[in-house]
Amino acid sequence: MNIIDYSVSGEEFSLIYDKYYQLYYTTPIPKNLEKYYQSNAYISHTDGKRGFFEKLYQWVKKYTLQRKMQLIEKYIPKGKLLDIGAGTGDFLRVAKGRGWKVMGIEPEVKARDRAGEKGIFLQNSQDRVEETFEVITLWHVLEHIPNLKEEIDFLKEHLNQEGLLIIAVPNYRSRDAQYYKEYWAAYDVPRHLWHFSKESIRLLFEEKGFELIEIKPMFFDAFYVSLLSEKYKSGKMNFFKGFYQGFCSNLSAICTGEYSSLIYLLKIKK
């Protein structure tokens, strides 16, 4: 399947299927991948509220931050938390406010600067991380990381034996992905290098010594992704169609479990 980078470059990339891991990977991977993040269109690295999509994104982000912490604290009430791909630091700011000792990794300079303005000072690389953590989170980050298995090794090395690992990624088996096909916004090539199914995550992490303990849906993603996908497909904004397809995707997932994005909770096998 060929996918166009609608949000930044307009370039075309291919998705190749890995039968064993039941995932797709993006090819070719640009040598200067960082330039595909250097755009105001990449809103997870901004706090922008210019148009409808940015306002919607920021509203949903604000609402879900406390929900994420509630999910974590159901398993581990307090401790040290590492957030990889911390963006502009909002999640860590909430965690810090709830009494957690926090550390974050964010390679993008402007995003780190915005986090610093909020009192959250992020590292530019995980190479200097030496300690272990009760919780490690990657909120829509794993799909961006080139060396996937090396990253999983890093996560295992830096997670406490009784700790909790949280991975949130898009799900290409969701109804909205099947409906929009090559226009599905969550393919987001070439920034998304990997495209996961539930089975992908289970296989990748089990072979590295993790066990999957729970999967939770991200309900809002279906609406946001469908709105953006509708824009890519038709060339114009159609709020009704986008919201309708998001609703249908969530409705379908009540039976199938295949939500637009999923949160995976993992622990190290004993």
PDB file of C-alpha atoms in Angstrom, residues 56-174:
ATOM      1  CA  LEU A  56      -9.768  19.977  19.410  1.00  0.00           C
ATOM      2  CA  TYR A  57      -6.382  18.328  19.935  1.00  0.00           C
ATOM      3  CA  GLN A  58      -5.501  20.574  22.888  1.00  0.00           C
ATOM      4  CA  TRP A  59      -8.936  20.117  24.492  1.00  0.00           C
ATOM      5  CA  VAL A  60      -8.758  16.325  24.223  1.00  0.00           C
ATOM      6  CA  LYS A  61      -5.175  16.329  25.512  1.00  0.00           C
ATOM      7  CA  LYS A  62      -6.155  18.353  28.574  1.00  0.00           C
ATOM      8  CA  TYR A  63      -9.117  16.068  29.310  1.00  0.00           C
ATOM      9  CA  THR A  64      -7.161  12.835  28.947  1.00  0.00           C
ATOM     10  CA  LEU A  65      -4.120  13.785  31.040  1.00  0.00           C
ATOM     11  CA  GLN A  66      -5.871  13.156  34.359  1.00  0.00           C
ATOM     12  CA  ARG A  67      -7.430   9.961  32.979  1.00  0.00           C
ATOM     13  CA  LYS A  68      -3.970   8.661  32.086  1.00  0.00           C
ATOM     14  CA  MET A  69      -2.737   9.291  35.615  1.00  0.00           C
ATOM     15  CA  GLN A  70      -5.775   7.573  37.092  1.00  0.00           C
ATOM     16  CA  LEU A  71      -5.019   4.521  34.957  1.00  0.00           C
ATOM     17  CA  ILE A  72      -1.400   4.456  36.129  1.00  0.00           C
ATOM     18  CA  GLU A  73      -2.251   4.980  39.797  1.00  0.00           C
ATOM     19  CA  LYS A  74      -4.659   2.052  39.713  1.00  0.00           C
ATOM     20  CA  TYR A  75      -1.527  -0.107  39.528  1.00  0.00           C
ATOM     21  CA  ILE A  76       1.207   2.031  41.114  1.00  0.00           C
ATOM     22  CA  PRO A  77       0.208   4.912  43.412  1.00  0.00           C
ATOM     23  CA  LYS A  78       3.473   6.918  43.335  1.00  0.00           C
ATOM     24  CA  GLY A  79       7.126   6.669  42.351  1.00  0.00           C
ATOM     25  CA  LYS A  80       9.521   7.600  39.565  1.00  0.00           C
ATOM     26  CA  LEU A  81       8.066   8.032  36.082  1.00  0.00           C
ATOM     27  CA  LEU A  82       9.906   8.262  32.756  1.00  0.00           C
ATOM     28  CA  ASP A  83       7.998   9.628  29.752  1.00  0.00           C
ATOM     29  CA  ILE A  84       9.683   8.981  26.398  1.00  0.00           C
ATOM     30  CA  GLY A  85       8.642  11.389  23.666  1.00  0.00           C
ATOM     31  CA  ALA A  86       7.399  13.896  26.209  1.00  0.00           C
ATOM     32  CA  GLY A  87       6.506  16.611  23.680  1.00  0.00           C
ATOM     33  CA  THR A  88       5.772  19.917  25.391  1.00  0.00           C
ATOM     34  CA  GLY A  89       5.716  18.340  28.859  1.00  0.00           C
ATOM     35  CA  ASP A  90       2.027  18.507  29.747  1.00  0.00           C
ATOM     36  CA  PHE A  91       1.738  14.885  30.880  1.00  0.00           C
ATOM     37  CA  LEU A  92       4.802  15.169  33.110  1.00  0.00           C
ATOM     38  CA  ARG A  93       3.540  18.449  34.554  1.00  0.00           C
ATOM     39  CA  VAL A  94       0.339  16.698  35.641  1.00  0.00           C
ATOM     40  CA  ALA A  95       2.272  13.708  37.013  1.00  0.00           C
ATOM     41  CA  LYS A  96       4.619  16.004  38.946  1.00  0.00           C
ATOM     42  CA  GLY A  97       1.628  17.860  40.363  1.00  0.00           C
ATOM     43  CA  ARG A  98       0.277  14.550  41.670  1.00  0.00           C
ATOM     44  CA  GLY A  99       3.486  13.821  43.563  1.00  0.00           C
ATOM     45  CA  TRP A 100       5.500  11.779  41.067  1.00  0.00           C
ATOM     46  CA  LYS A 101       9.235  12.192  40.532  1.00  0.00           C
ATOM     47  CA  VAL A 102       9.425  12.696  36.769  1.00  0.00           C
ATOM     48  CA  MET A 103      11.927  12.528  33.937  1.00  0.00           C
ATOM     49  CA  GLY A 104      11.221  13.051  30.246  1.00  0.00           C
ATOM     50  CA  ILE A 105      12.951  12.493  26.919  1.00  0.00           C
ATOM     51  CA  GLU A 106      12.196  14.739  23.926  1.00  0.00           C
ATOM     52  CA  PRO A 107      14.566  15.124  20.943  1.00  0.00           C
ATOM     53  CA  GLU A 108      12.818  18.143  19.387  1.00  0.00           C
ATOM     54  CA  VAL A 109      14.328  21.431  20.589  1.00  0.00           C
ATOM     55  CA  LYS A 110      11.245  23.673  20.375  1.00  0.00           C
ATOM     56  CA  ALA A 111       9.099  21.149  22.228  1.00  0.00           C
ATOM     57  CA  ARG A 112      11.728  20.921  24.985  1.00  0.00           C
ATOM     58  CA  ASP A 113      11.822  24.710  25.229  1.00  0.00           C
ATOM     59  CA  ARG A 114       8.033  24.862  25.664  1.00  0.00           C
ATOM     60  CA  ALA A 115       8.224  22.196  28.351  1.00  0.00           C
ATOM     61  CA  GLY A 116      10.933  24.205  30.121  1.00  0.00           C
ATOM     62  CA  GLU A 117       8.641  27.222  30.202  1.00  0.00           C
ATOM     63  CA  LYS A 118       6.236  25.039  32.221  1.00  0.00           C
ATOM     64  CA  GLY A 119       8.953  23.987  34.671  1.00  0.00           C
ATOM     65  CA  ILE A 120       9.490  20.582  33.057  1.00  0.00           C
ATOM     66  CA  PHE A 121      13.098  20.164  31.933  1.00  0.00           C
ATOM     67  CA  LEU A 122      13.534  17.355  29.430  1.00  0.00           C
ATOM     68  CA  GLN A 123      16.545  15.387  28.238  1.00  0.00           C
ATOM     69  CA  ASN A 124      17.276  15.331  24.506  1.00  0.00           C
ATOM     70  CA  SER A 125      18.280  11.653  24.490  1.00  0.00           C
ATOM     71  CA  GLN A 126      17.714   8.523  26.543  1.00  0.00           C
ATOM     72  CA  ASP A 127      21.413   7.584  26.260  1.00  0.00           C
ATOM     73  CA  ARG A 128      22.237   9.189  29.613  1.00  0.00           C
ATOM     74  CA  VAL A 129      19.416   7.527  31.530  1.00  0.00           C
ATOM     75  CA  GLU A 130      20.938   5.264  34.178  1.00  0.00           C
ATOM     76  CA  GLU A 131      18.273   4.783  36.851  1.00  0.00           C
ATOM     77  CA  THR A 132      15.208   2.558  36.867  1.00  0.00           C
ATOM     78  CA  PHE A 133      11.574   3.637  37.139  1.00  0.00           C
ATOM     79  CA  GLU A 134       8.300   2.414  38.599  1.00  0.00           C
ATOM     80  CA  VAL A 135       6.512   3.558  35.422  1.00  0.00           C
ATOM     81  CA  ILE A 136       7.688   4.181  31.850  1.00  0.00           C
ATOM     82  CA  THR A 137       5.256   5.664  29.327  1.00  0.00           C
ATOM     83  CA  LEU A 138       5.329   6.081  25.553  1.00  0.00           C
ATOM     84  CA  TRP A 139       2.174   7.916  24.433  1.00  0.00           C
ATOM     85  CA  HIS A 140       2.041   7.561  20.635  1.00  0.00           C
ATOM     86  CA  VAL A 141       5.831   7.306  20.481  1.00  0.00           C
ATOM     87  CA  LEU A 142       6.811   3.678  19.789  1.00  0.00           C
ATOM     88  CA  GLU A 143       5.681   3.997  16.161  1.00  0.00           C
ATOM     89  CA  HIS A 144       8.281   6.766  15.670  1.00  0.00           C
ATOM     90  CA  ILE A 145      11.340   4.847  16.903  1.00  0.00           C
ATOM     91  CA  PRO A 146      13.622   3.358  14.204  1.00  0.00           C
ATOM     92  CA  ASN A 147      15.384   0.667  16.280  1.00  0.00           C
ATOM     93  CA  LEU A 148      12.323  -1.051  17.679  1.00  0.00           C
ATOM     94  CA  LYS A 149      13.874  -4.096  19.385  1.00  0.00           C
ATOM     95  CA  GLU A 150      16.734  -2.067  20.840  1.00  0.00           C
ATOM     96  CA  GLU A 151      14.145   0.281  22.332  1.00  0.00           C
ATOM     97  CA  ILE A 152      12.292  -2.615  23.952  1.00  0.00           C
ATOM     98  CA  ASP A 153      15.606  -3.777  25.470  1.00  0.00           C
ATOM     99  CA  PHE A 154      16.107  -0.259  26.864  1.00  0.00           C
ATOM    100  CA  LEU A 155      12.611  -0.266  28.364  1.00  0.00           C
ATOM    101  CA  LYS A 156      13.198  -3.598  30.088  1.00  0.00           C
ATOM    102  CA  GLU A 157      16.575  -2.473  31.436  1.00  0.00           C
ATOM    103  CA  HIS A 158      15.147   0.717  32.962  1.00  0.00           C
ATOM    104  CA  LEU A 159      11.836  -0.604  34.319  1.00  0.00           C
ATOM    105  CA  ASN A 160      11.733  -1.801  37.917  1.00  0.00           C
ATOM    106  CA  GLN A 161      11.053  -5.510  38.275  1.00  0.00           C
ATOM    107  CA  GLU A 162       7.582  -4.713  39.639  1.00  0.00           C
ATOM    108  CA  GLY A 163       7.130  -1.670  37.395  1.00  0.00           C
ATOM    109  CA  LEU A 164       4.531  -0.789  34.772  1.00  0.00           C
ATOM    110  CA  LEU A 165       5.185  -0.065  31.089  1.00  0.00           C
ATOM    111  CA  ILE A 166       2.509   1.806  29.140  1.00  0.00           C
ATOM    112  CA  ILE A 167       2.505   1.915  25.342  1.00  0.00           C
ATOM    113  CA  ALA A 168      -0.148   3.793  23.320  1.00  0.00           C
ATOM    114  CA  VAL A 169      -0.179   3.330  19.534  1.00  0.00           C
ATOM    115  CA  PRO A 170      -2.638   3.502  16.614  1.00  0.00           C
ATOM    116  CA  ASN A 171      -4.317   0.267  15.542  1.00  0.00           C
ATOM    117  CA  TYR A 172      -4.413  -0.410  11.791  1.00  0.00           C
ATOM    118  CA  ARG A 173      -7.112  -3.060  12.333  1.00  0.00           C
ATOM    119  CA  SER A 174      -9.621  -0.495  13.586  1.00  0.00           C
TER     120      SER A 174
END
